[in-house]
Tab-separated table of C-alpha atoms in Angstrom:
chain	number	residue	atom	x	y	z
A	1	GLN	CA	-7.379	30.417	19.488
A	2	PRO	CA	-7.827	27.985	16.553
A	3	GLU	CA	-11.348	27.383	15.280
A	4	PRO	CA	-12.739	23.958	16.246
A	5	ARG	CA	-12.973	21.512	13.366
A	6	PRO	CA	-16.531	21.009	12.026
A	7	ARG	CA	-18.218	18.183	13.912
A	8	GLU	CA	-20.045	15.710	11.701
A	9	ALA	CA	-21.523	13.111	14.037
A	10	ALA	CA	-23.517	11.488	11.236
A	11	ASP	CA	-20.475	10.989	9.007
A	12	ALA	CA	-20.016	7.246	8.677
A	13	ARG	CA	-16.505	7.767	7.301
A	14	ILE	CA	-15.288	8.876	10.735
A	15	PRO	CA	-15.445	6.347	13.600
A	16	GLY	CA	-18.127	7.440	16.045
A	17	TYR	CA	-15.848	7.334	19.075
A	18	LEU	CA	-13.463	9.806	17.410
A	19	VAL	CA	-16.290	12.197	16.558
A	20	GLN	CA	-17.523	12.095	20.145
A	21	GLU	CA	-14.019	12.514	21.553
A	22	GLU	CA	-13.259	15.471	19.296
A	23	ALA	CA	-16.561	17.127	20.256
A	24	ARG	CA	-15.856	16.632	23.949
A	25	LEU	CA	-12.311	17.963	23.742
A	26	ALA	CA	-13.267	20.895	21.514
A	27	GLU	CA	-15.936	21.919	23.996
A	28	GLN	CA	-13.389	21.907	26.825
A	29	PHE	CA	-10.933	23.760	24.596
A	30	ALA	CA	-13.446	26.570	24.158
A	31	ARG	CA	-13.495	27.198	27.926
A	32	PRO	CA	-10.270	28.827	29.164
A	33	PRO	CA	-7.924	28.288	30.796
A	34	VAL	CA	-6.748	25.540	28.453
A	35	ARG	CA	-4.423	22.854	29.817
A	36	LEU	CA	-1.440	21.771	27.715
A	37	GLU	CA	-2.537	18.169	28.104
A	38	LEU	CA	-5.894	19.035	26.513
A	39	ILE	CA	-4.180	20.634	23.506
A	40	GLY	CA	-2.185	17.454	22.900
A	41	GLN	CA	-5.266	15.245	23.232
A	42	LEU	CA	-7.298	17.345	20.803
A	43	ALA	CA	-4.443	17.469	18.297
A	44	GLU	CA	-4.008	13.684	18.453
A	45	THR	CA	-7.750	13.107	17.985
A	46	ARG	CA	-7.810	15.337	14.917
A	47	ALA	CA	-4.776	13.526	13.515
A	48	GLN	CA	-6.550	10.181	14.042
A	49	ILE	CA	-9.638	11.507	12.253
A	50	ALA	CA	-7.394	12.643	9.396
A	51	GLU	CA	-5.981	9.129	9.043
A	52	ALA	CA	-9.469	7.590	9.163
A	53	LEU	CA	-10.597	9.897	6.359
A	54	ALA	CA	-7.437	9.225	4.343
A	55	ARG	CA	-8.102	5.486	4.502
A	56	GLN	CA	-11.558	6.167	3.056
A	57	GLY	CA	-10.100	8.242	0.208
A	58	GLU	CA	-11.314	11.571	1.643
A	59	LEU	CA	-7.885	13.122	1.187
A	60	GLU	CA	-8.857	16.798	1.143
A	61	ARG	CA	-10.872	16.480	4.348
A	62	ALA	CA	-8.044	14.470	5.886
A	63	ARG	CA	-5.668	17.299	5.021
A	64	ASP	CA	-8.005	19.827	6.688
A	65	TYR	CA	-8.185	17.840	9.918
A	66	LEU	CA	-4.420	17.421	9.915
A	67	LEU	CA	-4.057	21.182	9.520
A	68	GLY	CA	-6.319	21.494	12.554
A	69	ALA	CA	-3.997	19.245	14.521
A	70	LEU	CA	-0.964	21.275	13.450
A	71	GLU	CA	-2.639	24.514	14.511
A	72	LEU	CA	-2.532	23.094	18.018
A	73	GLU	CA	0.899	21.434	17.896
A	74	PRO	CA	2.984	23.209	15.228
A	75	GLU	CA	6.199	21.398	16.198
A	76	ALA	CA	4.871	17.914	15.342
A	77	LEU	CA	7.367	16.880	12.657
A	78	ILE	CA	5.658	13.606	11.685
A	79	ARG	CA	2.359	15.395	11.059
A	80	TRP	CA	4.040	17.994	8.857
A	81	GLU	CA	5.523	15.211	6.758
A	82	ARG	CA	2.138	13.501	6.571
A	83	LEU	CA	0.537	16.802	5.553
A	84	GLY	CA	3.066	17.053	2.740
A	85	ASP	CA	2.255	13.534	1.570
A	86	LEU	CA	-1.503	14.192	1.590
A	87	SER	CA	-1.003	17.492	-0.239
A	88	VAL	CA	0.974	15.724	-2.965
A	89	GLN	CA	-1.875	13.255	-3.368
A	90	VAL	CA	-4.443	16.057	-3.869
A	91	GLN	CA	-2.081	17.913	-6.255
A	92	ASP	CA	-1.537	20.826	-3.851
A	93	ARG	CA	2.182	21.137	-4.526
A	94	ALA	CA	2.498	24.550	-2.871
A	95	LEU	CA	1.219	23.257	0.471
A	96	ALA	CA	3.291	20.080	0.083
A	97	GLN	CA	6.443	22.125	-0.370
A	98	GLN	CA	5.551	24.323	2.612
A	99	ALA	CA	4.986	21.243	4.777
A	100	TYR	CA	8.218	19.521	3.731
A	101	LEU	CA	10.236	22.696	4.263
A	102	LYS	CA	8.751	22.917	7.761
A	103	VAL	CA	10.017	19.370	8.402
A	104	LEU	CA	13.523	20.464	7.387
A	105	THR	CA	13.227	23.500	9.658
A	106	LEU	CA	12.508	21.144	12.553
A	107	ASP	CA	15.092	18.554	11.449
A	108	PRO	CA	17.570	19.683	8.753
A	109	ALA	CA	18.938	16.125	8.489
A	110	HIS	CA	15.582	14.540	7.580
A	111	ARG	CA	16.718	12.704	4.436
A	112	ALA	CA	13.378	11.235	3.385
A	113	THR	CA	11.754	14.657	3.302
A	114	ARG	CA	14.612	16.166	1.311
A	115	ALA	CA	14.186	13.391	-1.250
A	116	LYS	CA	10.480	14.250	-1.442
A	117	LEU	CA	11.371	17.903	-2.037
A	118	ALA	CA	13.635	16.766	-4.875
A	119	SER	CA	10.700	14.888	-6.415
A	120	LEU	CA	8.488	17.967	-6.089
A	121	ALA	CA	11.134	20.143	-7.717
A	122	LEU	CA	11.421	17.654	-10.580
A	123	ALA	CA	7.641	17.732	-11.099
A	124	GLN	CA	7.818	21.542	-11.272
A	125	ARG	CA	10.857	21.351	-13.601
A	126	ASP	CA	12.941	23.231	-11.080
A	127	TYR	CA	15.983	21.147	-11.976
A	128	ALA	CA	18.472	23.270	-10.062
A	129	ALA	CA	16.541	22.834	-6.791
A	130	ALA	CA	16.111	19.102	-7.409
A	131	ARG	CA	19.842	18.782	-8.035
A	132	ARG	CA	20.730	20.581	-4.794
A	133	HIS	CA	18.413	18.374	-2.737
A	134	LEU	CA	19.777	15.154	-4.249
A	135	GLU	CA	23.380	16.261	-3.709
A	136	ILE	CA	22.669	16.688	-0.004
A	137	VAL	CA	20.786	13.384	0.247
A	138	LEU	CA	23.534	11.365	-1.442
A	139	ALA	CA	26.343	13.052	0.505
A	140	ASP	CA	24.807	11.916	3.796
A	141	GLU	CA	26.829	8.944	5.030
A	142	ALA	CA	23.777	7.413	6.700
A	143	THR	CA	21.768	7.321	3.466
A	144	PRO	CA	21.274	3.893	1.857
A	145	ARG	CA	22.493	4.682	-1.662
A	146	GLU	CA	20.450	3.416	-4.589
A	147	TRP	CA	21.001	3.754	-8.302
A	148	LEU	CA	17.797	5.652	-9.160
A	149	PRO	CA	18.617	8.899	-7.259
A	150	ILE	CA	22.229	8.733	-8.480
A	151	ALA	CA	21.099	8.322	-12.089
A	152	THR	CA	18.519	11.082	-11.648
A	153	LEU	CA	21.204	13.429	-10.354
A	154	ALA	CA	23.427	12.580	-13.332
A	155	SER	CA	20.611	13.455	-15.721
A	156	LEU	CA	19.968	16.731	-13.856
A	157	TYR	CA	23.600	17.772	-14.226
A	158	ALA	CA	23.307	17.099	-17.959
A	159	LEU	CA	19.949	18.886	-18.304
A	160	THR	CA	21.231	22.004	-16.526
A	161	GLY	CA	24.533	22.104	-18.412
A	162	GLN	CA	26.524	21.414	-15.246
A	163	THR	CA	28.396	18.317	-16.444
A	164	ALA	CA	31.781	19.571	-15.223
A	165	GLN	CA	30.376	20.201	-11.746
A	166	GLY	CA	28.671	16.822	-11.825
A	167	ARG	CA	31.839	14.987	-12.819
A	168	GLN	CA	33.676	16.590	-9.917
A	169	TYR	CA	30.869	15.682	-7.514
A	170	PHE	CA	30.684	12.038	-8.594
A	171	SER	CA	34.464	11.648	-8.685
A	172	ARG	CA	34.671	13.024	-5.152
A	173	MET	CA	31.846	10.768	-3.948
A	174	ALA	CA	33.405	7.710	-5.601
A	175	MET	CA	36.709	8.356	-3.826
A	176	ALA	CA	35.026	9.033	-0.495
A	177	THR	CA	32.677	6.047	-0.514
A	178	GLY	CA	34.246	3.466	-2.836
A	179	ASP	CA	30.799	3.042	-4.390
A	180	ASP	CA	31.124	2.213	-8.097
A	181	ARG	CA	27.683	3.601	-8.839
A	182	PHE	CA	29.234	7.050	-8.536
A	183	VAL	CA	31.902	5.942	-11.023
A	184	LEU	CA	29.123	4.889	-13.390
A	185	ALA	CA	27.398	8.269	-13.011
A	186	GLU	CA	30.695	10.040	-13.682
A	187	ALA	CA	31.152	7.964	-16.845
A	188	ILE	CA	27.689	8.989	-18.006
A	189	LEU	CA	28.601	12.659	-17.695
A	190	ILE	CA	31.940	12.103	-19.438
A	191	GLN	CA	29.914	10.639	-22.293
A	192	ALA	CA	27.495	13.549	-22.154
A	193	ASP	CA	30.495	15.802	-22.795
A	194	GLY	CA	31.159	13.786	-25.967
A	195	ASP	CA	34.162	11.857	-24.715
A	196	GLY	CA	33.127	8.290	-25.495
A	197	LYS	CA	36.650	6.914	-25.076
A	198	GLY	CA	37.045	8.566	-21.686
A	199	ALA	CA	33.668	7.203	-20.582
A	200	ALA	CA	34.573	3.695	-21.716
A	201	LYS	CA	37.885	3.904	-19.861
A	202	ARG	CA	36.121	4.951	-16.668
A	203	LEU	CA	33.703	2.048	-17.012
A	204	ARG	CA	36.586	-0.417	-17.266
A	205	ASP	CA	37.512	0.673	-13.737
A	206	ILE	CA	34.182	-0.770	-12.648
A	207	GLU	CA	34.619	-3.981	-14.617
A	208	GLY	CA	38.036	-4.527	-13.048
A	209	GLY	CA	37.003	-3.812	-9.474
A	210	GLU	CA	37.567	-6.769	-7.159
A	211	MET	CA	34.776	-5.741	-4.754
A	212	THR	CA	32.299	-4.650	-7.423
A	213	PRO	CA	29.091	-6.740	-7.603
A	214	GLU	CA	28.855	-8.850	-10.756
A	215	LEU	CA	25.549	-7.253	-11.742
A	216	LEU	CA	27.118	-3.795	-11.776
A	217	LYS	CA	30.093	-5.123	-13.751
A	218	ARG	CA	27.777	-6.548	-16.408
A	219	TYR	CA	25.816	-3.292	-16.469
A	220	ALA	CA	28.979	-1.252	-16.958
A	221	GLU	CA	30.275	-3.593	-19.675
A	222	ARG	CA	27.013	-3.418	-21.620
A	223	LEU	CA	26.834	0.343	-21.254
A	224	ARG	CA	30.445	0.708	-22.371
A	225	ARG	CA	29.692	-1.134	-25.626
A	226	GLU	CA	26.965	1.377	-26.399
A	227	PHE	CA	28.990	4.490	-25.643
A	228	GLU	CA	29.593	6.395	-28.855
A	229	PRO	CA	30.224	10.124	-29.082
A	230	GLY	CA	27.052	12.192	-29.493
A	231	LEU	CA	24.490	9.447	-28.940
A	232	LEU	CA	22.676	10.927	-25.944
A	233	ASP	CA	19.468	9.117	-26.890
A	234	LYS	CA	21.182	5.845	-26.004
A	235	LEU	CA	22.732	7.390	-22.938
A	236	PHE	CA	19.507	8.605	-21.383
A	237	LYS	CA	17.591	5.411	-21.918
A	238	TRP	CA	19.796	4.002	-19.170
A	239	LEU	CA	18.488	6.683	-16.817
A	240	LYS	CA	14.856	5.613	-17.168
């Protein structure tokens, strides 16, 4: 049986009605038999207290109350994700990773959480893990594709010496989706391999695309002018 959360009736950071409700429910919880409905009510009250504390900047206490809610309802996916977010904010990366992985256990297709795991892996310089997470995120057909994660993945392939694998991935994604941002990422890795002419040729495919947005065409044209063999310092400034 989980320990009741500490009751702090005089704490002005927690709305009084929530303190009273948590005290009432915790008292009932301590007297078996415990109804399932009571467990849900107590978990929800603790989650509400956690949000109240988070709004006041009491992030560590908010995390503790949220853990109390999850002790009661361990299958609550949204609360696990919120626990991960709070843990990131208090620099507890280990707990954040544990919480996000729990989300993926409950819903393997949860794209937002996988992207957060990629960010955590990047912060820990676990580039291989970050690369794997981003590959899965970008391969999901339902994912709104943006340039930043694509560019980040391109840089990760380069940093881990996996440019050949990255070129294959981006070429395959470009063919499957028709999205010229994957063509641009492939060109970046061609350049990273020292083939400036090949990169420039690939970029011309973007410039000549009938359905390609004008902004992307201008981006590709400007990048192509700067592509020279061996100048990775210029290359990576485009990834920032």
